[in-house]
PDB file of C-alpha atoms in Angstrom:
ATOM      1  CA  UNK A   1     -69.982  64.918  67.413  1.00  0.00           C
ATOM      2  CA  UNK A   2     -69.841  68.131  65.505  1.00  0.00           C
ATOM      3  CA  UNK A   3     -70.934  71.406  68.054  1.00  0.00           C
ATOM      4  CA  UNK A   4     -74.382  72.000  66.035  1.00  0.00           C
ATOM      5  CA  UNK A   5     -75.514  67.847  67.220  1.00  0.00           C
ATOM      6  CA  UNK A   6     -74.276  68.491  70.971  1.00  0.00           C
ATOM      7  CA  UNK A   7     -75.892  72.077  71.312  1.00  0.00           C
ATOM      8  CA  UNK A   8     -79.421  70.181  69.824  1.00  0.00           C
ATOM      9  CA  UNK A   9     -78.523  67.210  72.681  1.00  0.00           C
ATOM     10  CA  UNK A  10     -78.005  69.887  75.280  1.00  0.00           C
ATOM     11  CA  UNK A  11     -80.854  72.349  74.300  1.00  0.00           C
ATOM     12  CA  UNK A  12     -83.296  69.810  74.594  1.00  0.00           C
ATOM     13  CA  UNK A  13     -83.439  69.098  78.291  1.00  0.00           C
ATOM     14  CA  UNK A  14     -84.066  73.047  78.557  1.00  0.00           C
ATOM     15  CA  UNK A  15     -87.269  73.230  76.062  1.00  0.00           C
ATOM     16  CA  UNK A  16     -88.577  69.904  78.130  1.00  0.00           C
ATOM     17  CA  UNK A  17     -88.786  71.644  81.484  1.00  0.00           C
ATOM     18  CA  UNK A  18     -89.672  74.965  79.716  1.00  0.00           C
ATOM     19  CA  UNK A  19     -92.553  72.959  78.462  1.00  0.00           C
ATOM     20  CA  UNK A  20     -93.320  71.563  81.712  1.00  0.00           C
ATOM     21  CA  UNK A  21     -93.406  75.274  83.290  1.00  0.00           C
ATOM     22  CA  UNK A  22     -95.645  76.445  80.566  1.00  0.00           C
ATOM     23  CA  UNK A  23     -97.985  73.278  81.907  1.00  0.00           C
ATOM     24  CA  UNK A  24     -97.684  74.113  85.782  1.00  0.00           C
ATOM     25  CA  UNK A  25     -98.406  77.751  84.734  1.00  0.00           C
ATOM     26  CA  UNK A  26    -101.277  77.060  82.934  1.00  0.00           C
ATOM     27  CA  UNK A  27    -102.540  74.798  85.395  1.00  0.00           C
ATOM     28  CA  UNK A  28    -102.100  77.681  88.064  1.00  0.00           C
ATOM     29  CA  UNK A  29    -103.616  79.987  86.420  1.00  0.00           C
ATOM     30  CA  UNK A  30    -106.691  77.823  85.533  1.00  0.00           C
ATOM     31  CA  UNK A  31    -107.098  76.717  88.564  1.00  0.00           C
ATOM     32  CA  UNK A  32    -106.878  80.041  90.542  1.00  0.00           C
ATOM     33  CA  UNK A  33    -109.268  80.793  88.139  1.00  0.00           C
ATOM     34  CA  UNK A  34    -111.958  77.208  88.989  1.00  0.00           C
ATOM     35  CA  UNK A  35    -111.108  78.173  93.000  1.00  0.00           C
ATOM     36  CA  UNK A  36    -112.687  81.547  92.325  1.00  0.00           C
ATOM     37  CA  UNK A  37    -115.336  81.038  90.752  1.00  0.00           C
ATOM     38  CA  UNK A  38    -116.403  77.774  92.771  1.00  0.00           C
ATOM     39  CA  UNK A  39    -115.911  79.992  96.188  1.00  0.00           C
ATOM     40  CA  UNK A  40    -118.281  82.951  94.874  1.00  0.00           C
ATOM     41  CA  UNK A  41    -121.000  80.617  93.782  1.00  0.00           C
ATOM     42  CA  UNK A  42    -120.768  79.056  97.501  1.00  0.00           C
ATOM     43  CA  UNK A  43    -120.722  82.727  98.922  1.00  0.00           C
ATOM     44  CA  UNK A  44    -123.691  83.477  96.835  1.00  0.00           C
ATOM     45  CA  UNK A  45    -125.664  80.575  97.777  1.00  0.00           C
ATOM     46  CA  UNK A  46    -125.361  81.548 102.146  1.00  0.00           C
ATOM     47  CA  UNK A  47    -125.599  79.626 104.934  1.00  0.00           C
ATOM     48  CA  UNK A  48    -127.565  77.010 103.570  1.00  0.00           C
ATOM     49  CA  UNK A  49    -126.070  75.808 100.229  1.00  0.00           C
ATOM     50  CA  UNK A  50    -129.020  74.371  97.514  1.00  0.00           C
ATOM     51  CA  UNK A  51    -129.040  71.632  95.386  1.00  0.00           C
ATOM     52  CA  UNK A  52    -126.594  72.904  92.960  1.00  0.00           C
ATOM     53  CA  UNK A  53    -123.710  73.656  95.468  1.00  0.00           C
ATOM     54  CA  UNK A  54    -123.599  70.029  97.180  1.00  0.00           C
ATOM     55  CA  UNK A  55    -123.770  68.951  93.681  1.00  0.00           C
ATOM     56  CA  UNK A  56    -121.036  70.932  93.129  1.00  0.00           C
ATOM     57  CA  UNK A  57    -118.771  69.927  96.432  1.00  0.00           C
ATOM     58  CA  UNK A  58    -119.614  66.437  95.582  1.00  0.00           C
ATOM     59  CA  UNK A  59    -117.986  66.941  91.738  1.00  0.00           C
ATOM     60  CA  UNK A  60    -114.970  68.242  94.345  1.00  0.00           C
ATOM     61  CA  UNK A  61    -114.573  65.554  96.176  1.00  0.00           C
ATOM     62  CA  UNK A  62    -114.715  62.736  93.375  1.00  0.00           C
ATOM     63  CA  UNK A  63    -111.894  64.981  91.563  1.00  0.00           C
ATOM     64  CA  UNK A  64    -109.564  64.814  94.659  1.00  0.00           C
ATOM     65  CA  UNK A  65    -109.844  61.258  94.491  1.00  0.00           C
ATOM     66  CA  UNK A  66    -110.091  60.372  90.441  1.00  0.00           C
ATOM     67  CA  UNK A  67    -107.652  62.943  89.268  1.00  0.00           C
ATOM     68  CA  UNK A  68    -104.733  62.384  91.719  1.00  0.00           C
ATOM     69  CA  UNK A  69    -105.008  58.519  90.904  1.00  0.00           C
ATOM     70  CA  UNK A  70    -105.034  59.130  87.310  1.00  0.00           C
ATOM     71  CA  UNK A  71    -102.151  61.248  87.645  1.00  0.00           C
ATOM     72  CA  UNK A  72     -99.932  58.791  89.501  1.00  0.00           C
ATOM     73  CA  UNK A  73    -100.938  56.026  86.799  1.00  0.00           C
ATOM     74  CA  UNK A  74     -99.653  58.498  83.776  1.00  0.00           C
ATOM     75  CA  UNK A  75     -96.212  59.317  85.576  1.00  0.00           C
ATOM     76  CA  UNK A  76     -96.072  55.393  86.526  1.00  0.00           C
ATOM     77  CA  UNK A  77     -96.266  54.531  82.663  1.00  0.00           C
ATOM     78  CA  UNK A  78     -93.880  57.082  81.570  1.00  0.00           C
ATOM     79  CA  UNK A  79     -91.392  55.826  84.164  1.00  0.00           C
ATOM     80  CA  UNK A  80     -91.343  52.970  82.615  1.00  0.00           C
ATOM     81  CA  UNK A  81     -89.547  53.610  79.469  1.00  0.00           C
ATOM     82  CA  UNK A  82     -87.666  56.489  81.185  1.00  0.00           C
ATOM     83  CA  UNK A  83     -85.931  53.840  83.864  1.00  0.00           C
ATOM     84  CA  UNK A  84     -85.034  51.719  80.512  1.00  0.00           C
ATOM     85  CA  UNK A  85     -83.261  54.492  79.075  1.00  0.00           C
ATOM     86  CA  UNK A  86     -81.476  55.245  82.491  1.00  0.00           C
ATOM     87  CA  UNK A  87     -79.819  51.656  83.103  1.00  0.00           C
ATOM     88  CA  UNK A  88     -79.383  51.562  79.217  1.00  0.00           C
ATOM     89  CA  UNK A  89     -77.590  54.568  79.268  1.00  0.00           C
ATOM     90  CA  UNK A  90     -75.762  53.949  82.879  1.00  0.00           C
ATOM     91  CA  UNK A  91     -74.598  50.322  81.618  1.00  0.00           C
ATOM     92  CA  UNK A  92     -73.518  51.449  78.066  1.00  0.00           C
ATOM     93  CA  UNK A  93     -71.581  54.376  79.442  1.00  0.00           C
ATOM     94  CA  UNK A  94     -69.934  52.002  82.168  1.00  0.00           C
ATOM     95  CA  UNK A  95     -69.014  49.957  79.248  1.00  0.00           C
ATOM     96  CA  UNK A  96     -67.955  52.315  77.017  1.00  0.00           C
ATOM     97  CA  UNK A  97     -65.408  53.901  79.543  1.00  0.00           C
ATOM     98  CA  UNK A  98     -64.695  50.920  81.240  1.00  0.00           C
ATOM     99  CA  UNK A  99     -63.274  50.000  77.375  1.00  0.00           C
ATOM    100  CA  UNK A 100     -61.709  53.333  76.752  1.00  0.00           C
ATOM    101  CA  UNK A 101     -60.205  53.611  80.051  1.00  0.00           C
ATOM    102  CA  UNK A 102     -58.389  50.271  79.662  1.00  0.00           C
ATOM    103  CA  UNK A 103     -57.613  50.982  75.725  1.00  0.00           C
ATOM    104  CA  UNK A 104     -56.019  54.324  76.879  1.00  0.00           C
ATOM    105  CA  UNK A 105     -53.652  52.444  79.571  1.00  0.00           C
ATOM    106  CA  UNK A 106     -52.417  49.858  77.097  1.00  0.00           C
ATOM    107  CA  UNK A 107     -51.261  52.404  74.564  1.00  0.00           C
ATOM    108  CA  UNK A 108     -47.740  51.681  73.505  1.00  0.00           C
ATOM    109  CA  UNK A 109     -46.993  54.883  71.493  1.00  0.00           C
ATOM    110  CA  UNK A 110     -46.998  58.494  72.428  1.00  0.00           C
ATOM    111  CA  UNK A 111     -49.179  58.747  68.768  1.00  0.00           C
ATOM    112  CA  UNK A 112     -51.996  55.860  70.217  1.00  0.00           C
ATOM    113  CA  UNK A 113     -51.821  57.355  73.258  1.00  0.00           C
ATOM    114  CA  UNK A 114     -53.130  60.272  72.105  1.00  0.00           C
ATOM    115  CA  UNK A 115     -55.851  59.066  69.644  1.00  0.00           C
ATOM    116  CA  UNK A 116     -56.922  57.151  72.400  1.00  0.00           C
ATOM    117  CA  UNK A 117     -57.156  59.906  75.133  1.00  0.00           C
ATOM    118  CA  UNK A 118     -59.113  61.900  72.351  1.00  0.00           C
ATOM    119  CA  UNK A 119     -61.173  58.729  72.051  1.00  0.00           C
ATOM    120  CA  UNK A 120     -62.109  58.961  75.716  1.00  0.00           C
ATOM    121  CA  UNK A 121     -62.678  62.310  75.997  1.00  0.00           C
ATOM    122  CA  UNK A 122     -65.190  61.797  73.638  1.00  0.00           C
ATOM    123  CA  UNK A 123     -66.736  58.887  75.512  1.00  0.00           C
ATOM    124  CA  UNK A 124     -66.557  60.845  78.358  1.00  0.00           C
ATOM    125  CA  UNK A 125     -68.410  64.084  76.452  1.00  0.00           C
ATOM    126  CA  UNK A 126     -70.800  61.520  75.364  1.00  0.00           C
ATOM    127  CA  UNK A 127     -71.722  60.260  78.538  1.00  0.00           C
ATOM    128  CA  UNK A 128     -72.170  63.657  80.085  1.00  0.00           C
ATOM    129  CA  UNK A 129     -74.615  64.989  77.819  1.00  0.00           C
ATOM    130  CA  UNK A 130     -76.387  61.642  78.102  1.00  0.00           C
ATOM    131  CA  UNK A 131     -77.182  61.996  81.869  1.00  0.00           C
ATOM    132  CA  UNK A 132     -77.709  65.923  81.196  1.00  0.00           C
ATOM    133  CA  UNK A 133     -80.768  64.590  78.615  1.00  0.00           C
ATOM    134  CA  UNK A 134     -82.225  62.443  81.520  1.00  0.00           C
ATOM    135  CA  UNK A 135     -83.163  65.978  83.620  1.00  0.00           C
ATOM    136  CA  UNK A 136     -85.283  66.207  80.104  1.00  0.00           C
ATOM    137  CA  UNK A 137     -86.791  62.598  80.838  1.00  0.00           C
ATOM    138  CA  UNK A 138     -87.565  63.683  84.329  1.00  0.00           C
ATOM    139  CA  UNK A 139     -89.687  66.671  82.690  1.00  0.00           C
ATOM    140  CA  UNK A 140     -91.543  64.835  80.623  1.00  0.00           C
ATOM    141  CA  UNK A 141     -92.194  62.251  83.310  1.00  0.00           C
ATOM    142  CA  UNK A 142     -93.577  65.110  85.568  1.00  0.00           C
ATOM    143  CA  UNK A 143     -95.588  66.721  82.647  1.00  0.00           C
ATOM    144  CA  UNK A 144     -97.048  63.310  82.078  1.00  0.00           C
ATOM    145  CA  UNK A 145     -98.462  63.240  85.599  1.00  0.00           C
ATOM    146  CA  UNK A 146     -99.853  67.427  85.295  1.00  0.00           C
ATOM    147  CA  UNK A 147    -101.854  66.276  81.914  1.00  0.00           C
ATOM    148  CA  UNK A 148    -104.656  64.820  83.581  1.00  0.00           C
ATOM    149  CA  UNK A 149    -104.909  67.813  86.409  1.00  0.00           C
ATOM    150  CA  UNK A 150    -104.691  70.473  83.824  1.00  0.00           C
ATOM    151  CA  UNK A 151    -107.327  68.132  81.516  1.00  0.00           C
ATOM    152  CA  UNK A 152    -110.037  68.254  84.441  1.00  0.00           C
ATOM    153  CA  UNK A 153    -108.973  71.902  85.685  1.00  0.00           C
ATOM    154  CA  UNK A 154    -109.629  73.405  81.654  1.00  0.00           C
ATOM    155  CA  UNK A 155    -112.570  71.025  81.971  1.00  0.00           C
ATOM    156  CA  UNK A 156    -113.900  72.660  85.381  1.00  0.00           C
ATOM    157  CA  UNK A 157    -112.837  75.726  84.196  1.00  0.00           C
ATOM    158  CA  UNK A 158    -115.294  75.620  80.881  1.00  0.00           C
ATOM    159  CA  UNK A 159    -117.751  74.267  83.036  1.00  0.00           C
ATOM    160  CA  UNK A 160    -118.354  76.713  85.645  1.00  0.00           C
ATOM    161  CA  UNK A 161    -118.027  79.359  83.063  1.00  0.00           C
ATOM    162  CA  UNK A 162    -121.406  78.469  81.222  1.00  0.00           C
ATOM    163  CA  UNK A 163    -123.179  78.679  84.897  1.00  0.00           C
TER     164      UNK A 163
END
């Protein structure tokens, strides 16, 4: 593994939960944004809402219900393929210094001892920067579940605008 591959491997995990703070600051934002514009129309309308405004509230309380659901449902399908790629990973690296490990011990030269300790330090570099990537897996699991929030927020958000 040259130093150009392992700084891509290693960068990657850092753009995936950059992305996913881009998403929970958008989301913020838009929704500070819904929340103020939903509580001055309720202001405006006094102490006996209209039509509109229990229209309104009942758009609310359908989206605390619809969205959250829909949210849990996207993370639960993009857990799927990211447990895969944990046990694949956790039983390959097992394996791999499992093999390495014992290879290393049975080395009957101080020349094949060497190649093989550089043989498992590689392994071992290998298998680091594969659980490093999985904090990356966990961000796009988590972004995954804020896609269908910030969907309906943007949506709310263009909504209320036009009113």
């Amino acid at each position: 593994m040259n130093r150009e591959h392992l700084r891509d491997q290693l960068l990657g995990p850092v753009l995936q939960c950059t992305r996913l703070g881009r998403q929970t600051s958008q989301l913020l934002a838009v929704s500070s944004e819904v929340v103020n514009q939903r509580t001055r129309r309720l202001l405006r309308a006094g102490p006996i809402p209209g039509e509109a405004e229990w229209a309104e509230v009942a758009v609310m309380a359908r989206e605390k219900v619809e969205v959250p659901l829909e949210s849990v449902t996207a993370m639960a399908a993009a857990m799927v393929p990211a447990a895969l790629r944990f046990w694949t990973h956790a039983t390959q690296s097992m394996l791999a210094l499992g093999s390495d490990s014992l290879s290393l011990a049975s080395s009957r030269s101080p020349d094949d001892f060497r190649v093989r300790q550089a043989a498992l330090a590689t392994t071992m570099v290998n298998a680091a920067v594969g659980w490093f990537q999985l904090y990356g897996v966990a961000a796009d699991v988590a972004g995954e579940g804020l896609k269908p929030v910030l969907r309906e927020v943007k949506a709310n958000a263009t909504r209320l605008a036009k009113r």
